[in-house]
Coordinates of C-alpha atoms in Angstrom, one line a residue:
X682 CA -32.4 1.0 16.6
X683 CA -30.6 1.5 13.6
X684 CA -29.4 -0.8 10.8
X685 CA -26.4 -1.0 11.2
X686 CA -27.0 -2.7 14.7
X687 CA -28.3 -6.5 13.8
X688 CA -27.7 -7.6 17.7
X689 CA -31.7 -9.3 17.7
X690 CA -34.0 -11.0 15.9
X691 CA -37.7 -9.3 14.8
X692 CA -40.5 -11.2 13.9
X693 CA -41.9 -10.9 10.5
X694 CA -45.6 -11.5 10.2
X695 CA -46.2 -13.0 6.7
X696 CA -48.7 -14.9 4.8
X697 CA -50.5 -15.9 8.4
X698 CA -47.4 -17.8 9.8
X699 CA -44.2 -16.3 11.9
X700 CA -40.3 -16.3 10.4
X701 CA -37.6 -14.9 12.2
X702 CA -35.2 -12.4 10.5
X703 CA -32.8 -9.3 11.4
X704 CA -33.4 -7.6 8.4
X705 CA -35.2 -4.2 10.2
X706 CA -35.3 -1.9 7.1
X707 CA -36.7 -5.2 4.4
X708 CA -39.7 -5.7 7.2
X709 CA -40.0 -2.1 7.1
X710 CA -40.2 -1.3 3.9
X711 CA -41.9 -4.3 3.0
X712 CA -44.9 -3.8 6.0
X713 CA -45.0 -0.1 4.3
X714 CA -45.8 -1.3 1.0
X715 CA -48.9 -3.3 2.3
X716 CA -49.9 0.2 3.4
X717 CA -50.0 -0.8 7.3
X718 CA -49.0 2.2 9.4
X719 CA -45.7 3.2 11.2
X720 CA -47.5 2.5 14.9
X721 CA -48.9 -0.8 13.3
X722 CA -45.1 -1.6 11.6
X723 CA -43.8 -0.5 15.1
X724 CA -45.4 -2.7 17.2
X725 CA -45.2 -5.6 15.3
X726 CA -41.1 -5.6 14.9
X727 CA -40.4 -4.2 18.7
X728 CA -39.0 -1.2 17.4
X729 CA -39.4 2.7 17.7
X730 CA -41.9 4.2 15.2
X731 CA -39.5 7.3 14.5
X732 CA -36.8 4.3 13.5
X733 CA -40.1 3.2 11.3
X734 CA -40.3 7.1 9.8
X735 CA -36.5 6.7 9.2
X736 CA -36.1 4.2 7.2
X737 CA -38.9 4.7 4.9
X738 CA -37.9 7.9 4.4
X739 CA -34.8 7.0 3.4
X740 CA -36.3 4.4 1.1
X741 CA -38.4 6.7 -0.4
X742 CA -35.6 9.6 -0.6
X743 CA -33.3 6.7 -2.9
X744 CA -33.7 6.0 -6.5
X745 CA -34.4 2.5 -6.2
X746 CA -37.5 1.2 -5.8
X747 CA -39.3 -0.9 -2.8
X748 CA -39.2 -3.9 -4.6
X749 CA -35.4 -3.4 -5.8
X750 CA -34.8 -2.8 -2.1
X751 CA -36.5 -5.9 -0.7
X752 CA -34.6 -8.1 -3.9
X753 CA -30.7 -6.5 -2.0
X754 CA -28.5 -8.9 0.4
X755 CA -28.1 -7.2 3.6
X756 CA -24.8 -5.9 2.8
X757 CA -25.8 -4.3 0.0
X758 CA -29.1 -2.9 1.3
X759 CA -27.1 -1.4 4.4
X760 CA -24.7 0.4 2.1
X761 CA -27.8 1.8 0.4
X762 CA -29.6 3.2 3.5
X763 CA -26.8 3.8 5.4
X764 CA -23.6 5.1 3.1
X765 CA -21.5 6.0 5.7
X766 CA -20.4 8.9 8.3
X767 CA -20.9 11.9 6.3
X768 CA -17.8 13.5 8.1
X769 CA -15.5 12.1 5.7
X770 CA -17.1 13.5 2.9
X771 CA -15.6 16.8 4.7
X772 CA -13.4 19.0 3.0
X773 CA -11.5 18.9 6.5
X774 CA -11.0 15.3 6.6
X775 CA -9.7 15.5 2.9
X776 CA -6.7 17.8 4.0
X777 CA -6.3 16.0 7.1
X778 CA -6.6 12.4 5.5
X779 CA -2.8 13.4 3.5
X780 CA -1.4 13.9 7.0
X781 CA -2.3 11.0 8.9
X782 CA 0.8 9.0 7.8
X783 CA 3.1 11.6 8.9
X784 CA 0.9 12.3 12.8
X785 CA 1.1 8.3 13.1
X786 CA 4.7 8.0 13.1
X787 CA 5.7 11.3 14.9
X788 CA 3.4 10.1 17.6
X789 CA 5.7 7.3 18.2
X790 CA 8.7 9.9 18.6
X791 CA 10.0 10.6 22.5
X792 CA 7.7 13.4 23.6
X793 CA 5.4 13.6 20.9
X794 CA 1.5 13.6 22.3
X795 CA -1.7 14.1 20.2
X796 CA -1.9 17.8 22.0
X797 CA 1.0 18.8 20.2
X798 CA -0.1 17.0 17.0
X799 CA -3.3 18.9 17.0
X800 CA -1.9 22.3 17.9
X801 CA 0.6 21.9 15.0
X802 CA -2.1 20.8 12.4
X803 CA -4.4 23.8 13.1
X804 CA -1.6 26.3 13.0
X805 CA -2.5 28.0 9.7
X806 CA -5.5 26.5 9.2
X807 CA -8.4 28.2 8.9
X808 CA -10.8 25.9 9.3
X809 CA -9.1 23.2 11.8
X810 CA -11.0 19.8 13.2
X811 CA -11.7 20.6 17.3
X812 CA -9.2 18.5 19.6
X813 CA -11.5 15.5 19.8
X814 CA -12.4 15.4 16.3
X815 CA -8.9 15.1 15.1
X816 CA -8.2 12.4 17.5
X817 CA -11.1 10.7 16.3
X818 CA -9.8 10.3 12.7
X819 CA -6.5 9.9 14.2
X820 CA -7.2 6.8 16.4
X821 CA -9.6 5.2 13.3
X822 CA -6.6 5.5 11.1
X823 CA -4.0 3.7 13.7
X824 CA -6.5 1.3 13.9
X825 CA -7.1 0.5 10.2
X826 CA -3.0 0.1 10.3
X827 CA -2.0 -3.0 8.2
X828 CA -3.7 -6.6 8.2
X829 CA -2.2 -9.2 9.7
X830 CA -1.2 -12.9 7.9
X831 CA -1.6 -16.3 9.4
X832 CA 1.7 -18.3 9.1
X833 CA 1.7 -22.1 8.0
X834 CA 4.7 -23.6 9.7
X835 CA 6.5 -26.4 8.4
X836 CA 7.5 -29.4 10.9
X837 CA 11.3 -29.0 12.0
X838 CA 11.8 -25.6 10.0
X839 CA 12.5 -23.1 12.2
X840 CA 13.3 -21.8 16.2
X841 CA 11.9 -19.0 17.6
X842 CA 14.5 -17.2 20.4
X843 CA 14.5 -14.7 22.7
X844 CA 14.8 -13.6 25.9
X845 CA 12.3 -12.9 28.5
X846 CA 12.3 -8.8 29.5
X847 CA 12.0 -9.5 33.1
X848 CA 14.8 -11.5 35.5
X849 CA 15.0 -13.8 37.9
X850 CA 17.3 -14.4 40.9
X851 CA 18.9 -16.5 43.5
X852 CA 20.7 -15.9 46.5
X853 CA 24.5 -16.4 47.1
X854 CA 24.5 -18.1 50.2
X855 CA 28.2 -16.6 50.9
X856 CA 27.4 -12.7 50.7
X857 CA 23.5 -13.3 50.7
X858 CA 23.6 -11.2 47.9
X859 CA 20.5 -11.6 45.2
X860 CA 22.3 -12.1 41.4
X861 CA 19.3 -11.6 38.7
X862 CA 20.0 -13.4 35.5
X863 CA 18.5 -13.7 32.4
X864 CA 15.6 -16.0 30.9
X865 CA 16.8 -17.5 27.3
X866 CA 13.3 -18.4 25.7
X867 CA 12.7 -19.9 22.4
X868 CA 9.9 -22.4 20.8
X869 CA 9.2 -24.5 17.9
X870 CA 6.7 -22.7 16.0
X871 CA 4.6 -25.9 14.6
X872 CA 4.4 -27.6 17.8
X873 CA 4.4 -24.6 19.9
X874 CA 6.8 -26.4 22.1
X875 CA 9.0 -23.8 24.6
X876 CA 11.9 -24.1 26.1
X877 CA 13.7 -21.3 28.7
X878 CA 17.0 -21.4 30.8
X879 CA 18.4 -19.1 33.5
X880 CA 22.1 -17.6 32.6
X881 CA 24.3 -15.0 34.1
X882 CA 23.8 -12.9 31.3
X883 CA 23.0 -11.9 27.4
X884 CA 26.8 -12.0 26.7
X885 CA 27.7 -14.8 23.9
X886 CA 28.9 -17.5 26.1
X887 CA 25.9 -17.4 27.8
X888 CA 23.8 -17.0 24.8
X889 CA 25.7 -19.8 23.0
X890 CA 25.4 -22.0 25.5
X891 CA 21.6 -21.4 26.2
X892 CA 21.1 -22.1 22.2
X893 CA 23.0 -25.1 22.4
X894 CA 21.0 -26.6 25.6
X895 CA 17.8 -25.8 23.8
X896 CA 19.6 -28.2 20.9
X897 CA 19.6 -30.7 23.2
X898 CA 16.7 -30.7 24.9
X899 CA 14.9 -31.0 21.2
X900 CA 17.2 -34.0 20.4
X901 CA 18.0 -32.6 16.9
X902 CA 18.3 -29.1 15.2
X903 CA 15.9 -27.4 12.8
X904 CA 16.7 -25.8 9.5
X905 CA 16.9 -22.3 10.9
X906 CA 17.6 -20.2 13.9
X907 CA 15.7 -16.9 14.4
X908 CA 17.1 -14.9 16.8
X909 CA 16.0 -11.6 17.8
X910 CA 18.7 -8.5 16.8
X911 CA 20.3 -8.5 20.1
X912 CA 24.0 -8.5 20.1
X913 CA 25.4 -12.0 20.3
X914 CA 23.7 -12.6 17.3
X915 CA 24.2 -10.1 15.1
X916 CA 26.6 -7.3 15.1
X917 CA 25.1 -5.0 12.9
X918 CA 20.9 -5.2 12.1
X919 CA 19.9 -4.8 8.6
X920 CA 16.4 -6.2 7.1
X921 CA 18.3 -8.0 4.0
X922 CA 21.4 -8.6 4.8
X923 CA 22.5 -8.4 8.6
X924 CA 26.0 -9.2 9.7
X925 CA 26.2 -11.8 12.3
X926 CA 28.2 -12.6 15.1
X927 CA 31.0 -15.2 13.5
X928 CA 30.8 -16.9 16.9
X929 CA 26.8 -17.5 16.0
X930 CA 27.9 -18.8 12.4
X931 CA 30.3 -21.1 13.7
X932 CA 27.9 -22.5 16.0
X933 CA 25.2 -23.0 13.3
X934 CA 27.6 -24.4 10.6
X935 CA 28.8 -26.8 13.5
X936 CA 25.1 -28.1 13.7
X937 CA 24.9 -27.9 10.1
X938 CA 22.0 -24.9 10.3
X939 CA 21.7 -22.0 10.2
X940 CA 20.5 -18.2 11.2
X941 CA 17.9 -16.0 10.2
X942 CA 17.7 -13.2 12.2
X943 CA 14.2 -11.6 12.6
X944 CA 13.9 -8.0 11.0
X945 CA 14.9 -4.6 13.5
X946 CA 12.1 -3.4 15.4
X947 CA 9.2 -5.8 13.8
X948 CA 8.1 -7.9 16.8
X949 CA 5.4 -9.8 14.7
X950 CA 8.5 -11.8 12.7
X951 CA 8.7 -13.6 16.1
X952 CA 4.8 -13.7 17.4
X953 CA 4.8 -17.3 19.2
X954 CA 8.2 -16.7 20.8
X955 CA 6.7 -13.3 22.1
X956 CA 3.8 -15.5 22.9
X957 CA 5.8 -17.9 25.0
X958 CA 7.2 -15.1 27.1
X959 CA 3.7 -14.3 28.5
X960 CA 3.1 -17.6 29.0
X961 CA 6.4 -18.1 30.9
X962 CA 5.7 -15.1 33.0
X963 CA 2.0 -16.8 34.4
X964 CA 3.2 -20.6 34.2
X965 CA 7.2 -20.2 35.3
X966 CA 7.0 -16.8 36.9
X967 CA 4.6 -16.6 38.7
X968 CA 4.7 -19.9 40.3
X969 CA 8.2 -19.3 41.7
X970 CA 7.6 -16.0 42.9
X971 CA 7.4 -17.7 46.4
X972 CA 10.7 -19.8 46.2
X973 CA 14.0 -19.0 47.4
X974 CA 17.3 -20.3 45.4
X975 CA 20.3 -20.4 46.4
X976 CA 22.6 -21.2 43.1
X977 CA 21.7 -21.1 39.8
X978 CA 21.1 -25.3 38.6
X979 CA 18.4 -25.0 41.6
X980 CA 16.6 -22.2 39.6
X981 CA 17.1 -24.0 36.3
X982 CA 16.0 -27.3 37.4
X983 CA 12.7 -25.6 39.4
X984 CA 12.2 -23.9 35.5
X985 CA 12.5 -27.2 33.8
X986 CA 9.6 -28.8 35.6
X987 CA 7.5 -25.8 34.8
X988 CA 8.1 -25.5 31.3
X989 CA 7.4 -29.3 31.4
X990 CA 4.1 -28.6 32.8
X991 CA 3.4 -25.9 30.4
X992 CA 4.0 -28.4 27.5
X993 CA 1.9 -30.9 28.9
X994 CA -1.1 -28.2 29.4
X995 CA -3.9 -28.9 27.1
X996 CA -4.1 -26.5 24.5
X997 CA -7.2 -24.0 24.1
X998 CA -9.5 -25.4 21.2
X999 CA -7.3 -28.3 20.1
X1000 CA -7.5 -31.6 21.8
X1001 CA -3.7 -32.0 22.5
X1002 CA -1.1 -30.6 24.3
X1003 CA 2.7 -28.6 22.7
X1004 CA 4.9 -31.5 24.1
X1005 CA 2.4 -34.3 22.3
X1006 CA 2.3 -32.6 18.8
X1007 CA 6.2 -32.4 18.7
X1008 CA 6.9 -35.9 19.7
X1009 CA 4.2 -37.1 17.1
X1010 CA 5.0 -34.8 14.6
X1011 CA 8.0 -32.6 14.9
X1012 CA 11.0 -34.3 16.5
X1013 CA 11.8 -37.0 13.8
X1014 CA 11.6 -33.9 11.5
X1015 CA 14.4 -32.1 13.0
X1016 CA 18.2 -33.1 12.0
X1017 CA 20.6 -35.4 14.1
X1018 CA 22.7 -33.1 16.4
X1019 CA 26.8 -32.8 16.0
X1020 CA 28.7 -35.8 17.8
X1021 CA 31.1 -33.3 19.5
X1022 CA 30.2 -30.0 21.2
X1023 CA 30.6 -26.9 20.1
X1024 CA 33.1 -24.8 21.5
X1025 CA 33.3 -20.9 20.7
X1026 CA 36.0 -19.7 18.4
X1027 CA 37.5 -16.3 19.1
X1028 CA 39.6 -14.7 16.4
X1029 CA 42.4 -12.4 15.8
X1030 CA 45.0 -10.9 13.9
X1031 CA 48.7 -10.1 14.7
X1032 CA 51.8 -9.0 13.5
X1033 CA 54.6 -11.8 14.0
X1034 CA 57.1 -9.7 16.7
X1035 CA 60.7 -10.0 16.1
X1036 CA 61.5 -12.7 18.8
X1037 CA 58.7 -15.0 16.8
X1038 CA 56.4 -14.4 19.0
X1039 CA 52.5 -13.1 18.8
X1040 CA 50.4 -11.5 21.9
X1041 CA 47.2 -12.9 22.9
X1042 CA 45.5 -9.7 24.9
X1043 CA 42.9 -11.9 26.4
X1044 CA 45.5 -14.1 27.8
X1045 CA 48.5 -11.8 28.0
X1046 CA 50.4 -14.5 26.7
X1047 CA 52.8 -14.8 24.0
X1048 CA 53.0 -18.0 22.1
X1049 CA 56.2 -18.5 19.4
X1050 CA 55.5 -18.4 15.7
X1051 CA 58.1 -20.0 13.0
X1052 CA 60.7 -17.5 12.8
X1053 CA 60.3 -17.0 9.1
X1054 CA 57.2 -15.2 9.7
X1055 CA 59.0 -12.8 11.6
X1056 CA 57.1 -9.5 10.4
X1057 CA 54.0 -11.1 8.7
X1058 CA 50.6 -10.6 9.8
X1059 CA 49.0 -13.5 10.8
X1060 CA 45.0 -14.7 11.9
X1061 CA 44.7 -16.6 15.3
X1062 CA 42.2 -18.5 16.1
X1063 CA 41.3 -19.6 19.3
X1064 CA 38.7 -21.8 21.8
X1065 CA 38.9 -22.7 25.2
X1066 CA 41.9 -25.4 25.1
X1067 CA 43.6 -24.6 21.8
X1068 CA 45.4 -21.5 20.2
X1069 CA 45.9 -22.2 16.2
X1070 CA 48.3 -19.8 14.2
X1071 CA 47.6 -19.0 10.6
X1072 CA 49.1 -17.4 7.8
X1073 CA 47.0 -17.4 4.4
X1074 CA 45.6 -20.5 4.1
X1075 CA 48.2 -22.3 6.1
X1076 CA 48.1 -23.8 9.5
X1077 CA 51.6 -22.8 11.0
X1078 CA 52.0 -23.6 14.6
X1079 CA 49.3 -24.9 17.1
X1080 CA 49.5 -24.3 21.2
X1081 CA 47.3 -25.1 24.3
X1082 CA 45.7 -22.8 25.8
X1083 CA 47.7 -21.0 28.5
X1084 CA 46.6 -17.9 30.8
X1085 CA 49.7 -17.5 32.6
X1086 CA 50.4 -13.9 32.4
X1087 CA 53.3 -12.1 30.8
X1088 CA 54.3 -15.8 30.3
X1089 CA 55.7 -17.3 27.0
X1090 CA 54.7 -20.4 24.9
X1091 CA 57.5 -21.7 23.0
X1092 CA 58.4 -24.3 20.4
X1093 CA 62.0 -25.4 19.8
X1094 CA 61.0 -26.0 16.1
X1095 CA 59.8 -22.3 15.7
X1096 CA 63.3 -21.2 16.5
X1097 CA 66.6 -20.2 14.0
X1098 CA 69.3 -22.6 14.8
X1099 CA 71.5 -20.0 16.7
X1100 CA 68.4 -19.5 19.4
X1101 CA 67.4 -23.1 19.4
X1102 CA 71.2 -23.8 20.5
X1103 CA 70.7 -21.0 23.5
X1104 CA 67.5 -22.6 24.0
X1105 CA 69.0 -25.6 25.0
X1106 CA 72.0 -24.6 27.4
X1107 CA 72.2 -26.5 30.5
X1108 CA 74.5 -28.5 33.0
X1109 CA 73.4 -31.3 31.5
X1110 CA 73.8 -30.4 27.8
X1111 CA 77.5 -29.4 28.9
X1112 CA 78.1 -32.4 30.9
X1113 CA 76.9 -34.4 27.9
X1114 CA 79.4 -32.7 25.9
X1115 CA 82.6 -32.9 28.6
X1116 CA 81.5 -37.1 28.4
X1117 CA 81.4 -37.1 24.6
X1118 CA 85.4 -36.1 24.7
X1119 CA 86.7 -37.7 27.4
X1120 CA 86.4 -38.4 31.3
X1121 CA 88.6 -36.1 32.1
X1122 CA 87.1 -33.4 30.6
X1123 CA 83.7 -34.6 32.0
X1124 CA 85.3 -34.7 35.4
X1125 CA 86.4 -31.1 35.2
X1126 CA 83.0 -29.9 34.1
X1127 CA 81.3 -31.6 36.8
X1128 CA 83.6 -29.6 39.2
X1129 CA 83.0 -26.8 37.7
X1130 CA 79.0 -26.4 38.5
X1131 CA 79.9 -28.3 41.7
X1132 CA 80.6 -24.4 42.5
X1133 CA 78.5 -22.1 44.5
X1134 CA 77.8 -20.4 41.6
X1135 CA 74.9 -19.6 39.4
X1136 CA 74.6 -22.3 36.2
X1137 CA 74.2 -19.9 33.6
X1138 CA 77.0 -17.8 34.7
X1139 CA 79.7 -20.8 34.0
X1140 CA 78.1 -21.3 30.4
X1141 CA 80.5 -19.0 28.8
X1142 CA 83.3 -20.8 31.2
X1143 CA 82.2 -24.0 29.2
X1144 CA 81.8 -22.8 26.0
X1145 CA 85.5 -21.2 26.1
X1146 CA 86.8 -24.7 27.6
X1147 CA 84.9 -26.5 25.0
X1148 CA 86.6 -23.9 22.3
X1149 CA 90.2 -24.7 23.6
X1150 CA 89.2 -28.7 23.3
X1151 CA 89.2 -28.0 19.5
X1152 CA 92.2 -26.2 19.1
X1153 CA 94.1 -28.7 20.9
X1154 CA 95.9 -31.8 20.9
X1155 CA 93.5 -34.0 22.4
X1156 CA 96.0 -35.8 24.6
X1157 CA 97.4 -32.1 25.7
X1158 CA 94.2 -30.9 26.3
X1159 CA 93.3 -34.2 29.1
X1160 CA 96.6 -33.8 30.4
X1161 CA 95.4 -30.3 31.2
X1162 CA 92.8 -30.9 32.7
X1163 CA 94.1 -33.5 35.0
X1164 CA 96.4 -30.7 35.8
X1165 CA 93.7 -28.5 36.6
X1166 CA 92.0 -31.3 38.8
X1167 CA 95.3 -31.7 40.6
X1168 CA 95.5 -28.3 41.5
X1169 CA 91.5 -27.3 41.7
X1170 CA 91.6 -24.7 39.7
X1171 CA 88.4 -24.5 37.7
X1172 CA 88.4 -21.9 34.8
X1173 CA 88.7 -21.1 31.4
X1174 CA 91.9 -18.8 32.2
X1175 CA 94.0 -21.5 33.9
X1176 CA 93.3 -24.0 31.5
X1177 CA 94.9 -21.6 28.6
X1178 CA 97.9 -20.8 30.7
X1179 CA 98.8 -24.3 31.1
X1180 CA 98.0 -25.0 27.3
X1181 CA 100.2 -21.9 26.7
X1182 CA 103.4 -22.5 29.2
X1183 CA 103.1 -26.1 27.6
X1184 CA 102.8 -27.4 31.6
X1185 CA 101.6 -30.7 30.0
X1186 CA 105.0 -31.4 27.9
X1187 CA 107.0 -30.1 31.3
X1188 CA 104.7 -33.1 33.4
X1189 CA 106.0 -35.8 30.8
X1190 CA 110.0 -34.6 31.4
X1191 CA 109.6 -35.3 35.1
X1192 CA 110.8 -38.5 36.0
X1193 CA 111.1 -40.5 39.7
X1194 CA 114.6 -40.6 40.5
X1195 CA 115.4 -43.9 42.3
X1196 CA 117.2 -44.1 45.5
X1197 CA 120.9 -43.8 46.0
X1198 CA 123.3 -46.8 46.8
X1199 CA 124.3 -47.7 50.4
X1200 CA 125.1 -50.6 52.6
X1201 CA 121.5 -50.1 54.7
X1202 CA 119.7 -52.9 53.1
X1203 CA 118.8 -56.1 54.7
X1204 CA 117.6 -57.9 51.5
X1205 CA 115.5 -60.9 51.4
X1206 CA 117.7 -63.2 53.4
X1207 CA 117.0 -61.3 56.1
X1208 CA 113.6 -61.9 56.5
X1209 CA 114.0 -65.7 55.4
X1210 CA 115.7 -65.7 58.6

């Protein structure tokens, strides 16, 4: 028995009644000074006589004094008799000690094993630790490593997310295929209080949509988000100042929080969500293992009642449970959520084409901007319904949504005057026009589409017809077209000739010659006969 190893209790003999201590080398050294004998100090403490020898010996071999010894807390009095492995005091381990750092962190390199460690530090030495001697220091040092710090949460102040590393699945009940999707984890650190939802994927949709049912399962939102570094949450990792997904911003300024990512590669920033995950894998996992789903809201509601369980599970050493500590102490804590729902915001920038119109890629769309951006680069912004248009500061046109490919999205307003006119070419704009000048005119119009003959083909027809209407005498021009009526001809060419041969002046010289004079009449005595 040494002392170092206080694992019973010896009794002490002393002024004719018993005590009980652990203190091996005090009794020892303090039976020895009564003069009593190792085998007599031996028996009496349940001990070894050669542990006896070794402790007064080292007593004696020390330049304190019995009584000085007897006077020393334990602590102290171990530290005397036993100062420590005398292998560190080796010239060895003080040339190996300045290398530790640097084995530690190649060991965590692909590939790298203590073997090779060890054959690299004795190359050149010439006076090397054996194998299992140098992993001996090596594994004391990686266990000193760095203390750990509790954390005092405050109520409402943060949420812990991640997702789980394993999947789950459901069957399609179409192909019977099995579709594995992802567990989205996070908890409220105070309270301890998890959450976890099955989604297709990691992709942002999914991940904003996951953080956003958490949201509402709380019934308010907490000062701060910490994700983990995956990629819907920030784009590039960076211990001060990472850069995060603007989707991810959007979504917290929406909710009025906002993000903190956790720092790259330092699980420990993140502890109770890492936590949570073990605890989904016994209490979710593991409970399901023997259930077969067949969509995905089958699998999220059979998740929901476990997680409700797990909240409700008395915790170790406290006399409450996670769901009973947040409704007591956390939820009033946390903010009111947003009114409206979130909904993503993608954005872009273009150059204004020279038909005023911009291209969407993920649509293949084109949507028209005000022609007098015509060349200007411009930022678009779009969610699931709307597509805004922006140039500077300015809002300059707004569209809905629309997926149709190679399709276009026009307004009339974005247009110059000389397209907005094309724009609105029809039958009925040039009916409208015929009525507006006369009913003749309208007449002759409306025989001309009457034709088997595609609309826009007649167009320039009309636009020549409407052309000779203003170059005209209005009353030649009807009495041309009546002409034209007469004789069904319906073009732009026949009207002109008639203008030009002055047909109408040659219609108002005709006049009906009455009938000759003869004795063939019978008169109206005749019939009063």
């Amino acid at each position: 028995m040494g002392f170092g190893l206080f694992d019973g209790y010896h009794q002490k003999i002393s002024n004719g009644r018993k005590t009980k201590t652990n203190e091996s080398g005090k009794a020892n050294t303090s039976y020895a000074q009564k003069g009593q004998g190792h085998i007599t100090i031996a028996r009496t403490l349940s001990i070894s006589k050669n542990t006896v020898k070794g402790y007064i010996k080292k007593a004696r071999a020390g330049d304190l004094s019995i009584e000085a010894l007897l006077a020393m807390e334990d602590p102290v009095l171990e530290g005397k008799i036993w100062p420590g492995n005398p292998a560190y005091k080796d010239e060895r381990y003080e040339h190996l000690k300045t290398q530790l750092e640097y084995y530690s962190k190649e060991l965590k390199k692909v590939g790298v094993t203590r073997q090779l460690l060890w054959e690299e530090y004795k190359t050149g030495n010439p006076y090397p630790y054996s194998y299992g001697q140098f992993c001996w220091h090596l594994q004391q040092y990686l266990r000193s490593g760095k203390p750990s710090m509790v954390l005092d949460h405050k109520a409402g102040d943060k949420l812990f997310i991640d997702y789980a590393g394993k999947t789950l699945s459901y069957i399609d009940r179409d192909t019977g295929e099995e579709i594995k999707v992802q567990v989205f984890v996070a908890c409220l650190p105070y309270s301890d209080y998890c959450f976890a939802l099955a989604v297709p994927s990691q992709k942002l949709e999914d991940f904003i949509y996951a953080v956003g049912c958490c949201l509402k399962d709380l019934g308010g939102v907490p000062q701060t988000l910490i994700p983990d570094n995956l990629k819907s949450a920030v784009i590039k990792a960076n211990p001060y100042e990472p850069e995060l997904n603007r989707a991810l911003e959007d979504f917290a300024n929406h909710y009025g929080t906002s993000v903190t990512p956790a720092r790259p590669r330092k699980p420990q920033d993140k502890g109770l969500v890492e936590n949570q995950v073990k605890l989904i894998y016994s209490r979710v996992y593991a409970k399901l293992r023997k259930l077969t789903f067949f969509d995905l809201p089958s699998l999220n509601k059979a998740i929901a009642q476990k997680v409700r369980e797990h909240n409700q599970t008395r915790m170790q050493q406290k006399d409450y449970c996670r769901e009973e500590k947040f409704l007591a102490d956390e939820k009033h804590t946390l903010q009111p959520l947003s009114e409206t729902a979130f909904e993503i915001k993608y954005y872009r920038e273009h150059k204004v084409a020279k038909n005023n119109h911009i291209y969407l890629g993920m649509d293949k769309h084109y949507y028209s901007v005000p022609y007098t951006y015509i060349g200007m680069k411009v930022k678009v912004v779009y969610t699931r319904l709307l597509v805004r248009i922006y140039h500077k500061v300015g809002l300059i046109a707004t569209h809905p949504r629309n997926q149709k490919k190679a399709g276009y999205t026009i307004r009339k307003e974005h247009l110059c005057s000389h397209h907005q006119y094309y724009k609105e070419l029809s039958p009925t704009y040039y009916l409208q026009r015929g009525y507006n000048h006369s009913e003749e005119l309208y007449r002759y119009m409306e025989a001309l589409f009457k034709q088997n003959k595609y609309s826009e083909q007649l167009y320039k027809t009309c636009d020549g017809i409407l052309n000779l209407s203003r170059k005209t005498n209005r009353e030649s021009f009807i009495k041309a077209c009546g002409i034209a009526l007469d004789h069904g001809q319906y073009s732009y060419r026949f009207l002109k000739q008639v203008l030009e041969n002055r047909m109408t002046d040659y219609q108002e010289e005709q006049k009906v010659k009455s009938l000759p004079t003869h004795g063939n009449i019978r008169g109206a005595s005749f019939y009063n006969k």
